Amino acid sequence: MPLECNSKVADLLSEMAKINQDALREVYKAKQYAAAASALRSLNFEVQSIDQVDVIPMLKKRDGKIRKYVQEILTTGKLTALQSLRQRPDVKSCVELSGIHGVGPVTARKLFDKGYKSLADLRAPGVPRDTLTPTQWIGLKYYEEFKQRIPREEVSHIATAVREAANTFMKDEVRCYCVGSFRRGKADSGDVDVLVECRDVSLANDLLMHILNDLRAGSPSPRSGILTDDLQVGDVQYMGVAALQQPLRADDQAPPVHRRIDIKVYETDAFPTALLYFTGSDKFNRSMRLWAKRKGYALQDKGLFRDRSEAAASRVRVRDEKDIFDALQLDYVAPKDRNV
């Protein structure tokens, strides 16, 4: 459980990070705020006074701005700088617009400068189609639904449908995992991210296309209609929109909620490292890559390579995640313990 005071301070710093990233385009400042928030959340004690944050290296500097902000929050429970930013029309607009899938900070600012200051402005009749890309129009259409967290049970149902579709194509049952926060045991997720193994690399694209066709409307399979919109279709990776249809949904009264879904197909040799990479967390992955580098390896989603090379000949053969930890002389860490 997060410590209440630390969580409050971290939440306000995270909001500063988001505003600096999405509205002000101050990328460096955004990273600093986000790093401070992450460090505060990781503490195993509750911060009651400013001197206690000295254990966080980036907050030790006595005249540092973020340290002063932390002190203000501890003292008053508020952050004046954040309150001021919240009142700026451009900040409110850019934060909202950058929340559209496919719209980044630069595009959000361009839209604001063109007079589009809200979702309502973009949804008004007569807005030219070239105002947004096809992907961004889909993001606008499902804006409110994409913002909703996805219950664990629903993520599991969608991932199971992908697995069942994959197994109707391959002769032998394939490994198929829902990764990200779901695999780390979280109660809900922001999207559905599914990793599928393909033992014959020459069939990877065929496998992905079979899965997509099985899940699209018009398919004779019982999973027909789960995929409602395509965002990006690649050779072995897919980004799209999924919505559980009847009879797969537990609640037959509420309309289906549209969710973001990614499906990635990896060859067997790269599957364990891809599974490690996409399970996360980001901080855990960074620590693993840094450790691998110190040991003379390069660790990425496509494999664990000797001598920091990406040549196929230098790839370390691993069968599962535990083999990766063994190769790096580390104790195995279960997915549920990677939430750092």
mmCIF file of C-alpha atoms in Angstrom:
data_model
loop_
_atom_site.group_PDB
_atom_site.id
_atom_site.type_symbol
_atom_site.label_atom_id
_atom_site.label_comp_id
_atom_site.label_asym_id
_atom_site.label_seq_id
_atom_site.Cartn_x
_atom_site.Cartn_y
_atom_site.Cartn_z
ATOM 1 C CA MET A 1 0.000 0.000 0.000
ATOM 2 C CA PRO A 2 1.365 3.458 -0.856
ATOM 3 C CA LEU A 3 2.099 5.671 2.121
ATOM 4 C CA GLU A 4 -0.530 8.424 2.185
ATOM 5 C CA CYS A 5 1.698 11.490 2.525
ATOM 6 C CA ASN A 6 4.270 10.244 0.020
ATOM 7 C CA SER A 7 1.503 9.410 -2.410
ATOM 8 C CA LYS A 8 -0.023 12.893 -2.167
ATOM 9 C CA VAL A 9 3.306 14.622 -2.804
ATOM 10 C CA ALA A 10 4.071 12.218 -5.663
ATOM 11 C CA ASP A 11 0.649 12.759 -7.258
ATOM 12 C CA LEU A 12 1.154 16.536 -7.381
ATOM 13 C CA LEU A 13 4.667 16.150 -8.809
ATOM 14 C CA SER A 14 3.308 13.687 -11.391
ATOM 15 C CA GLU A 15 0.753 16.254 -12.449
ATOM 16 C CA MET A 16 3.574 18.795 -12.835
ATOM 17 C CA ALA A 17 5.376 16.231 -14.986
ATOM 18 C CA LYS A 18 2.330 15.720 -17.203
ATOM 19 C CA ILE A 19 1.761 19.460 -17.676
ATOM 20 C CA ASN A 20 5.413 20.063 -18.497
ATOM 21 C CA GLN A 21 5.370 17.161 -20.961
ATOM 22 C CA ASP A 22 2.001 17.664 -22.636
ATOM 23 C CA ALA A 23 1.388 21.404 -22.462
ATOM 24 C CA LEU A 24 4.697 23.203 -21.966
ATOM 25 C CA ARG A 25 6.876 20.764 -23.933
ATOM 26 C CA GLU A 26 9.529 20.963 -21.236
ATOM 27 C CA VAL A 27 10.722 17.378 -21.624
ATOM 28 C CA TYR A 28 13.692 17.581 -19.252
ATOM 29 C CA LYS A 29 11.646 19.175 -16.473
ATOM 30 C CA ALA A 30 8.918 16.603 -16.991
ATOM 31 C CA LYS A 31 11.421 13.779 -16.511
ATOM 32 C CA GLN A 32 12.757 15.391 -13.338
ATOM 33 C CA TYR A 33 9.299 15.731 -11.804
ATOM 34 C CA ALA A 34 8.414 12.164 -12.798
ATOM 35 C CA ALA A 35 11.672 10.816 -11.350
ATOM 36 C CA ALA A 36 11.098 12.629 -8.049
ATOM 37 C CA ALA A 37 7.539 11.293 -7.859
ATOM 38 C CA SER A 38 8.723 7.746 -8.539
ATOM 39 C CA ALA A 39 11.444 8.016 -5.885
ATOM 40 C CA LEU A 40 8.953 9.244 -3.280
ATOM 41 C CA ARG A 41 6.550 6.400 -4.037
ATOM 42 C CA SER A 42 9.353 3.872 -3.590
ATOM 43 C CA LEU A 43 10.205 4.951 -0.031
ATOM 44 C CA ASN A 44 9.303 2.463 2.690
ATOM 45 C CA PHE A 45 8.619 5.179 5.264
ATOM 46 C CA GLU A 46 6.289 8.158 5.330
ATOM 47 C CA VAL A 47 7.934 11.535 4.770
ATOM 48 C CA GLN A 48 6.944 13.933 7.533
ATOM 49 C CA SER A 49 9.679 16.574 7.219
ATOM 50 C CA ILE A 50 11.774 17.876 4.345
ATOM 51 C CA ASP A 51 15.049 16.564 5.802
ATOM 52 C CA GLN A 52 13.783 13.020 5.303
ATOM 53 C CA VAL A 53 13.946 13.386 1.518
ATOM 54 C CA ASP A 54 17.747 13.615 1.735
ATOM 55 C CA VAL A 55 17.752 9.868 1.056
ATOM 56 C CA ILE A 56 16.705 10.756 -2.514
ATOM 57 C CA PRO A 57 19.865 12.044 -4.245
ATOM 58 C CA MET A 58 18.052 14.375 -6.654
ATOM 59 C CA LEU A 59 16.272 16.094 -3.746
ATOM 60 C CA LYS A 60 19.316 16.656 -1.506
ATOM 61 C CA LYS A 61 20.212 20.050 -2.983
ATOM 62 C CA ARG A 62 18.918 22.550 -0.434
ATOM 63 C CA ASP A 63 17.945 25.241 -2.941
ATOM 64 C CA GLY A 64 16.586 22.843 -5.537
ATOM 65 C CA LYS A 65 13.196 23.791 -7.005
ATOM 66 C CA ILE A 66 11.611 20.363 -6.642
ATOM 67 C CA ARG A 67 12.813 20.096 -3.045
ATOM 68 C CA LYS A 68 11.164 23.460 -2.315
ATOM 69 C CA TYR A 69 7.971 22.197 -3.936
ATOM 70 C CA VAL A 70 8.045 19.075 -1.755
ATOM 71 C CA GLN A 71 8.481 21.263 1.319
ATOM 72 C CA GLU A 72 5.537 23.449 0.279
ATOM 73 C CA ILE A 73 3.305 20.406 -0.155
ATOM 74 C CA LEU A 74 4.380 18.959 3.198
ATOM 75 C CA THR A 75 3.691 22.287 4.902
ATOM 76 C CA THR A 76 0.494 23.428 3.184
ATOM 77 C CA GLY A 77 -0.851 20.385 1.373
ATOM 78 C CA LYS A 78 -0.865 22.430 -1.841
ATOM 79 C CA LEU A 79 1.464 23.493 -4.631
ATOM 80 C CA THR A 80 0.981 27.098 -5.747
ATOM 81 C CA ALA A 81 2.886 26.675 -9.001
ATOM 82 C CA LEU A 82 0.629 23.794 -9.992
ATOM 83 C CA GLN A 83 -2.525 25.722 -9.102
ATOM 84 C CA SER A 84 -1.386 28.574 -11.345
ATOM 85 C CA LEU A 85 -0.657 26.245 -14.243
ATOM 86 C CA ARG A 86 -4.064 24.604 -13.914
ATOM 87 C CA GLN A 87 -5.702 27.985 -14.529
ATOM 88 C CA ARG A 88 -3.883 28.708 -17.793
ATOM 89 C CA PRO A 89 -6.222 28.176 -20.781
ATOM 90 C CA ASP A 90 -3.442 26.846 -22.994
ATOM 91 C CA VAL A 91 -2.373 24.329 -20.359
ATOM 92 C CA LYS A 92 -5.908 23.044 -19.803
ATOM 93 C CA SER A 93 -6.471 22.715 -23.540
ATOM 94 C CA CYS A 94 -3.155 21.079 -24.400
ATOM 95 C CA VAL A 95 -3.395 18.567 -21.557
ATOM 96 C CA GLU A 96 -6.879 17.567 -22.717
ATOM 97 C CA LEU A 97 -5.981 17.417 -26.420
ATOM 98 C CA SER A 98 -2.769 15.460 -25.829
ATOM 99 C CA GLY A 99 -4.902 12.838 -24.108
ATOM 100 C CA ILE A 100 -6.291 11.848 -27.521
ATOM 101 C CA HIS A 101 -4.574 8.650 -28.670
ATOM 102 C CA GLY A 102 -2.029 9.580 -31.339
ATOM 103 C CA VAL A 103 -1.888 13.273 -30.404
ATOM 104 C CA GLY A 104 1.385 14.315 -28.815
ATOM 105 C CA PRO A 105 2.362 17.621 -27.179
ATOM 106 C CA VAL A 106 3.465 19.238 -30.460
ATOM 107 C CA THR A 107 0.229 18.359 -32.258
ATOM 108 C CA ALA A 108 -1.831 19.452 -29.252
ATOM 109 C CA ARG A 109 -0.184 22.884 -29.342
ATOM 110 C CA LYS A 110 -0.759 23.160 -33.117
ATOM 111 C CA LEU A 111 -4.429 22.314 -32.650
ATOM 112 C CA PHE A 112 -4.698 24.914 -29.882
ATOM 113 C CA ASP A 113 -3.051 27.532 -32.096
ATOM 114 C CA LYS A 114 -5.582 26.713 -34.841
ATOM 115 C CA GLY A 115 -8.435 27.402 -32.433
ATOM 116 C CA TYR A 116 -9.271 23.857 -31.308
ATOM 117 C CA LYS A 117 -9.262 24.241 -27.558
ATOM 118 C CA SER A 118 -11.294 21.217 -26.466
ATOM 119 C CA LEU A 119 -12.653 17.837 -27.528
ATOM 120 C CA ALA A 120 -15.965 19.556 -28.225
ATOM 121 C CA ASP A 121 -14.267 21.852 -30.750
ATOM 122 C CA LEU A 122 -12.897 18.857 -32.657
ATOM 123 C CA ARG A 123 -16.242 17.041 -32.487
ATOM 124 C CA ALA A 124 -18.188 19.996 -33.830
ATOM 125 C CA PRO A 125 -19.845 19.583 -37.252
ATOM 126 C CA GLY A 126 -17.793 20.751 -40.203
ATOM 127 C CA VAL A 127 -14.288 20.098 -38.824
ATOM 128 C CA PRO A 128 -12.141 19.162 -41.869
ATOM 129 C CA ARG A 129 -11.127 15.504 -41.973
ATOM 130 C CA ASP A 130 -7.479 16.423 -42.472
ATOM 131 C CA THR A 131 -7.444 18.161 -39.083
ATOM 132 C CA LEU A 132 -6.546 14.803 -37.544
ATOM 133 C CA THR A 133 -5.059 11.574 -38.864
ATOM 134 C CA PRO A 134 -7.299 8.472 -39.097
ATOM 135 C CA THR A 135 -5.681 7.117 -35.923
ATOM 136 C CA GLN A 136 -6.324 10.383 -34.083
ATOM 137 C CA TRP A 137 -9.984 10.431 -35.168
ATOM 138 C CA ILE A 138 -10.384 6.969 -33.632
ATOM 139 C CA GLY A 139 -8.654 8.224 -30.488
ATOM 140 C CA LEU A 140 -11.087 11.140 -30.333
ATOM 141 C CA LYS A 141 -14.070 8.853 -30.908
ATOM 142 C CA TYR A 142 -13.158 6.632 -27.959
ATOM 143 C CA TYR A 143 -11.470 9.286 -25.797
ATOM 144 C CA GLU A 144 -13.621 8.753 -22.700
ATOM 145 C CA GLU A 145 -13.540 4.959 -23.022
ATOM 146 C CA PHE A 146 -9.754 4.797 -23.452
ATOM 147 C CA LYS A 147 -9.396 6.797 -20.229
ATOM 148 C CA GLN A 148 -11.196 4.124 -18.214
ATOM 149 C CA ARG A 149 -9.085 1.522 -16.442
ATOM 150 C CA ILE A 150 -9.731 -2.054 -17.585
ATOM 151 C CA PRO A 151 -10.700 -4.568 -14.891
ATOM 152 C CA ARG A 152 -8.419 -7.577 -14.668
ATOM 153 C CA GLU A 153 -11.199 -10.020 -15.605
ATOM 154 C CA GLU A 154 -11.932 -8.136 -18.822
ATOM 155 C CA VAL A 155 -8.237 -8.051 -19.778
ATOM 156 C CA SER A 156 -8.116 -11.806 -19.209
ATOM 157 C CA HIS A 157 -11.161 -12.414 -21.450
ATOM 158 C CA ILE A 158 -9.666 -10.411 -24.322
ATOM 159 C CA ALA A 159 -6.253 -12.074 -23.977
ATOM 160 C CA THR A 160 -7.913 -15.505 -23.917
ATOM 161 C CA ALA A 161 -9.689 -14.684 -27.183
ATOM 162 C CA VAL A 162 -6.323 -13.820 -28.777
ATOM 163 C CA ARG A 163 -4.822 -17.088 -27.481
ATOM 164 C CA GLU A 164 -7.738 -19.140 -28.798
ATOM 165 C CA ALA A 165 -7.475 -17.460 -32.194
ATOM 166 C CA ALA A 166 -3.727 -18.179 -32.339
ATOM 167 C CA ASN A 167 -4.252 -21.819 -31.444
ATOM 168 C CA THR A 168 -6.673 -22.327 -34.340
ATOM 169 C CA PHE A 169 -3.789 -21.464 -36.697
ATOM 170 C CA MET A 170 -0.808 -23.263 -35.197
ATOM 171 C CA LYS A 171 -0.580 -27.042 -35.085
ATOM 172 C CA ASP A 172 0.760 -27.005 -31.527
ATOM 173 C CA GLU A 173 -0.446 -24.755 -28.728
ATOM 174 C CA VAL A 174 1.558 -21.536 -28.618
ATOM 175 C CA ARG A 175 2.747 -19.554 -25.657
ATOM 176 C CA CYS A 176 0.580 -16.474 -25.336
ATOM 177 C CA TYR A 177 0.744 -14.024 -22.448
ATOM 178 C CA CYS A 178 -0.978 -10.828 -21.497
ATOM 179 C CA VAL A 179 1.921 -8.654 -20.366
ATOM 180 C CA GLY A 180 2.375 -5.234 -18.765
ATOM 181 C CA SER A 181 0.687 -4.446 -15.466
ATOM 182 C CA PHE A 182 -1.674 -7.426 -15.887
ATOM 183 C CA ARG A 183 1.187 -9.917 -15.675
ATOM 184 C CA ARG A 184 2.598 -8.003 -12.711
ATOM 185 C CA GLY A 185 -0.638 -8.763 -10.871
ATOM 186 C CA LYS A 186 -2.316 -5.356 -10.955
ATOM 187 C CA ALA A 187 -6.081 -5.156 -10.454
ATOM 188 C CA ASP A 188 -6.609 -3.082 -13.592
ATOM 189 C CA SER A 189 -4.742 -1.974 -16.705
ATOM 190 C CA GLY A 190 -4.605 0.963 -19.089
ATOM 191 C CA ASP A 191 -4.663 -1.241 -22.195
ATOM 192 C CA VAL A 192 -4.426 -4.872 -23.284
ATOM 193 C CA ASP A 193 -0.957 -5.967 -24.412
ATOM 194 C CA VAL A 194 -0.669 -9.544 -25.700
ATOM 195 C CA LEU A 195 2.502 -11.382 -26.670
ATOM 196 C CA VAL A 196 2.233 -14.416 -28.973
ATOM 197 C CA GLU A 197 4.957 -16.964 -29.756
ATOM 198 C CA CYS A 198 5.558 -18.231 -33.303
ATOM 199 C CA ARG A 199 7.862 -21.248 -33.564
ATOM 200 C CA ASP A 200 8.272 -20.838 -37.336
ATOM 201 C CA VAL A 201 9.462 -17.294 -37.972
ATOM 202 C CA SER A 202 8.414 -17.511 -41.628
ATOM 203 C CA LEU A 203 4.794 -17.830 -40.484
ATOM 204 C CA ALA A 204 4.799 -14.882 -38.047
ATOM 205 C CA ASN A 205 2.924 -12.527 -40.357
ATOM 206 C CA ASP A 206 0.461 -15.254 -41.367
ATOM 207 C CA LEU A 207 -0.200 -15.986 -37.687
ATOM 208 C CA LEU A 208 -0.867 -12.330 -36.906
ATOM 209 C CA MET A 209 -3.205 -11.914 -39.889
ATOM 210 C CA HIS A 210 -5.080 -15.068 -38.887
ATOM 211 C CA ILE A 211 -5.586 -13.735 -35.359
ATOM 212 C CA LEU A 212 -6.863 -10.395 -36.664
ATOM 213 C CA ASN A 213 -9.249 -11.973 -39.140
ATOM 214 C CA ASP A 214 -10.550 -14.351 -36.469
ATOM 215 C CA LEU A 215 -11.338 -11.457 -34.113
ATOM 216 C CA ARG A 216 -12.833 -9.024 -36.643
ATOM 217 C CA ALA A 217 -16.515 -8.648 -37.380
ATOM 218 C CA GLY A 218 -17.763 -11.096 -39.997
ATOM 219 C CA SER A 219 -15.566 -13.943 -38.825
ATOM 220 C CA PRO A 220 -17.341 -17.291 -38.316
ATOM 221 C CA SER A 221 -15.510 -17.752 -35.014
ATOM 222 C CA PRO A 222 -17.258 -17.199 -31.646
ATOM 223 C CA ARG A 223 -14.801 -14.342 -31.102
ATOM 224 C CA SER A 224 -16.084 -12.345 -34.072
ATOM 225 C CA GLY A 225 -16.288 -8.601 -33.558
ATOM 226 C CA ILE A 226 -13.860 -8.247 -30.648
ATOM 227 C CA LEU A 227 -11.598 -6.091 -32.837
ATOM 228 C CA THR A 228 -13.543 -3.001 -33.874
ATOM 229 C CA ASP A 229 -10.939 -0.593 -35.276
ATOM 230 C CA ASP A 230 -7.373 -0.811 -36.598
ATOM 231 C CA LEU A 231 -4.838 1.788 -35.518
ATOM 232 C CA GLN A 232 -1.682 0.306 -37.018
ATOM 233 C CA VAL A 233 -1.125 -3.030 -38.749
ATOM 234 C CA GLY A 234 2.478 -4.173 -39.145
ATOM 235 C CA ASP A 235 4.117 -7.425 -40.210
ATOM 236 C CA VAL A 236 4.308 -8.836 -36.687
ATOM 237 C CA GLN A 237 2.784 -6.103 -34.505
ATOM 238 C CA TYR A 238 -0.733 -4.761 -34.318
ATOM 239 C CA MET A 239 -2.302 -1.782 -32.573
ATOM 240 C CA GLY A 240 -6.060 -1.523 -32.488
ATOM 241 C CA VAL A 241 -9.293 -1.318 -30.549
ATOM 242 C CA ALA A 242 -11.072 -4.197 -28.847
ATOM 243 C CA ALA A 243 -14.494 -4.476 -27.249
ATOM 244 C CA LEU A 244 -15.866 -7.641 -25.671
ATOM 245 C CA GLN A 245 -19.040 -8.764 -27.405
ATOM 246 C CA GLN A 246 -21.757 -11.067 -26.107
ATOM 247 C CA PRO A 247 -21.608 -13.803 -24.950
ATOM 248 C CA LEU A 248 -18.059 -13.087 -23.735
ATOM 249 C CA ARG A 249 -19.054 -10.189 -21.452
ATOM 250 C CA ALA A 250 -20.278 -10.905 -17.950
ATOM 251 C CA ASP A 251 -22.595 -7.875 -17.944
ATOM 252 C CA ASP A 252 -25.127 -8.204 -20.756
ATOM 253 C CA GLN A 253 -26.815 -4.891 -19.941
ATOM 254 C CA ALA A 254 -24.015 -2.340 -20.303
ATOM 255 C CA PRO A 255 -22.726 -1.539 -23.797
ATOM 256 C CA PRO A 256 -19.213 -2.825 -24.581
ATOM 257 C CA VAL A 257 -16.367 -0.487 -23.645
ATOM 258 C CA HIS A 258 -13.724 0.029 -26.307
ATOM 259 C CA ARG A 259 -10.172 -0.705 -25.184
ATOM 260 C CA ARG A 260 -6.728 -0.191 -26.649
ATOM 261 C CA ILE A 261 -5.057 -3.464 -27.630
ATOM 262 C CA ASP A 262 -1.576 -4.363 -28.871
ATOM 263 C CA ILE A 263 -0.710 -7.805 -30.247
ATOM 264 C CA LYS A 264 2.939 -8.693 -30.867
ATOM 265 C CA VAL A 265 4.257 -11.893 -32.447
ATOM 266 C CA TYR A 266 7.795 -13.006 -31.568
ATOM 267 C CA GLU A 267 9.861 -15.959 -32.734
ATOM 268 C CA THR A 268 10.626 -18.630 -30.136
ATOM 269 C CA ASP A 269 14.277 -17.597 -29.647
ATOM 270 C CA ALA A 270 13.274 -14.019 -28.763
ATOM 271 C CA PHE A 271 10.075 -14.806 -26.888
ATOM 272 C CA PRO A 272 11.554 -15.016 -23.348
ATOM 273 C CA THR A 273 13.362 -11.665 -23.626
ATOM 274 C CA ALA A 274 10.296 -10.054 -25.203
ATOM 275 C CA LEU A 275 8.201 -11.429 -22.344
ATOM 276 C CA LEU A 276 10.619 -9.923 -19.808
ATOM 277 C CA TYR A 277 10.732 -6.586 -21.636
ATOM 278 C CA PHE A 278 6.994 -6.078 -22.073
ATOM 279 C CA THR A 279 6.119 -7.275 -18.583
ATOM 280 C CA GLY A 280 8.019 -4.310 -17.118
ATOM 281 C CA SER A 281 8.007 -2.270 -15.076
ATOM 282 C CA ASP A 282 10.009 0.409 -16.928
ATOM 283 C CA LYS A 283 12.249 0.969 -13.913
ATOM 284 C CA PHE A 284 12.799 -2.764 -13.475
ATOM 285 C CA ASN A 285 13.700 -3.071 -17.156
ATOM 286 C CA ARG A 286 16.206 -0.224 -16.927
ATOM 287 C CA SER A 287 17.913 -1.856 -13.969
ATOM 288 C CA MET A 288 18.071 -5.196 -15.813
ATOM 289 C CA ARG A 289 19.578 -3.604 -18.930
ATOM 290 C CA LEU A 290 22.137 -1.712 -16.869
ATOM 291 C CA TRP A 291 23.159 -4.880 -15.028
ATOM 292 C CA ALA A 292 23.435 -6.779 -18.322
ATOM 293 C CA LYS A 293 25.647 -4.043 -19.757
ATOM 294 C CA ARG A 294 27.953 -4.239 -16.736
ATOM 295 C CA LYS A 295 28.237 -7.972 -17.341
ATOM 296 C CA GLY A 296 29.155 -7.416 -20.994
ATOM 297 C CA TYR A 297 25.752 -8.219 -22.471
ATOM 298 C CA ALA A 298 23.099 -6.308 -24.394
ATOM 299 C CA LEU A 299 19.565 -7.057 -23.205
ATOM 300 C CA GLN A 300 16.606 -6.041 -25.343
ATOM 301 C CA ASP A 301 13.254 -7.390 -26.430
ATOM 302 C CA LYS A 302 14.808 -9.333 -29.322
ATOM 303 C CA GLY A 303 17.311 -11.205 -27.192
ATOM 304 C CA LEU A 304 20.212 -11.328 -24.759
ATOM 305 C CA PHE A 305 23.435 -10.789 -26.703
ATOM 306 C CA ARG A 306 27.060 -11.355 -25.739
ATOM 307 C CA ASP A 307 29.663 -8.629 -26.127
ATOM 308 C CA ARG A 308 26.867 -6.053 -26.431
ATOM 309 C CA SER A 309 26.430 -7.179 -30.041
ATOM 310 C CA GLU A 310 23.122 -7.605 -31.856
ATOM 311 C CA ALA A 311 24.447 -10.271 -34.216
ATOM 312 C CA ALA A 312 22.373 -13.447 -34.248
ATOM 313 C CA ALA A 313 25.486 -15.528 -33.564
ATOM 314 C CA SER A 314 26.068 -13.744 -30.264
ATOM 315 C CA ARG A 315 22.542 -14.348 -28.951
ATOM 316 C CA VAL A 316 22.400 -16.343 -25.727
ATOM 317 C CA ARG A 317 19.943 -19.207 -26.068
ATOM 318 C CA VAL A 318 17.246 -18.951 -23.416
ATOM 319 C CA ARG A 319 14.102 -21.022 -23.017
ATOM 320 C CA ASP A 320 12.301 -18.860 -20.489
ATOM 321 C CA GLU A 321 12.727 -15.816 -18.274
ATOM 322 C CA LYS A 322 14.588 -17.764 -15.584
ATOM 323 C CA ASP A 323 17.328 -18.581 -18.079
ATOM 324 C CA ILE A 324 17.871 -14.837 -18.588
ATOM 325 C CA PHE A 325 18.304 -14.265 -14.851
ATOM 326 C CA ASP A 326 20.631 -17.279 -14.633
ATOM 327 C CA ALA A 327 22.773 -16.015 -17.528
ATOM 328 C CA LEU A 328 23.133 -12.675 -15.763
ATOM 329 C CA GLN A 329 23.860 -14.371 -12.403
ATOM 330 C CA LEU A 330 20.748 -12.928 -10.790
ATOM 331 C CA ASP A 331 18.095 -14.464 -8.586
ATOM 332 C CA TYR A 332 14.814 -14.881 -10.440
ATOM 333 C CA VAL A 333 12.253 -12.149 -9.738
ATOM 334 C CA ALA A 334 8.608 -13.118 -10.208
ATOM 335 C CA PRO A 335 6.457 -10.728 -12.300
ATOM 336 C CA LYS A 336 4.428 -9.652 -9.253
ATOM 337 C CA ASP A 337 7.646 -8.408 -7.632
ATOM 338 C CA ARG A 338 8.706 -6.223 -10.577
ATOM 339 C CA ASN A 339 6.466 -3.273 -9.658
ATOM 340 C CA VAL A 340 9.331 -0.928 -8.794
#
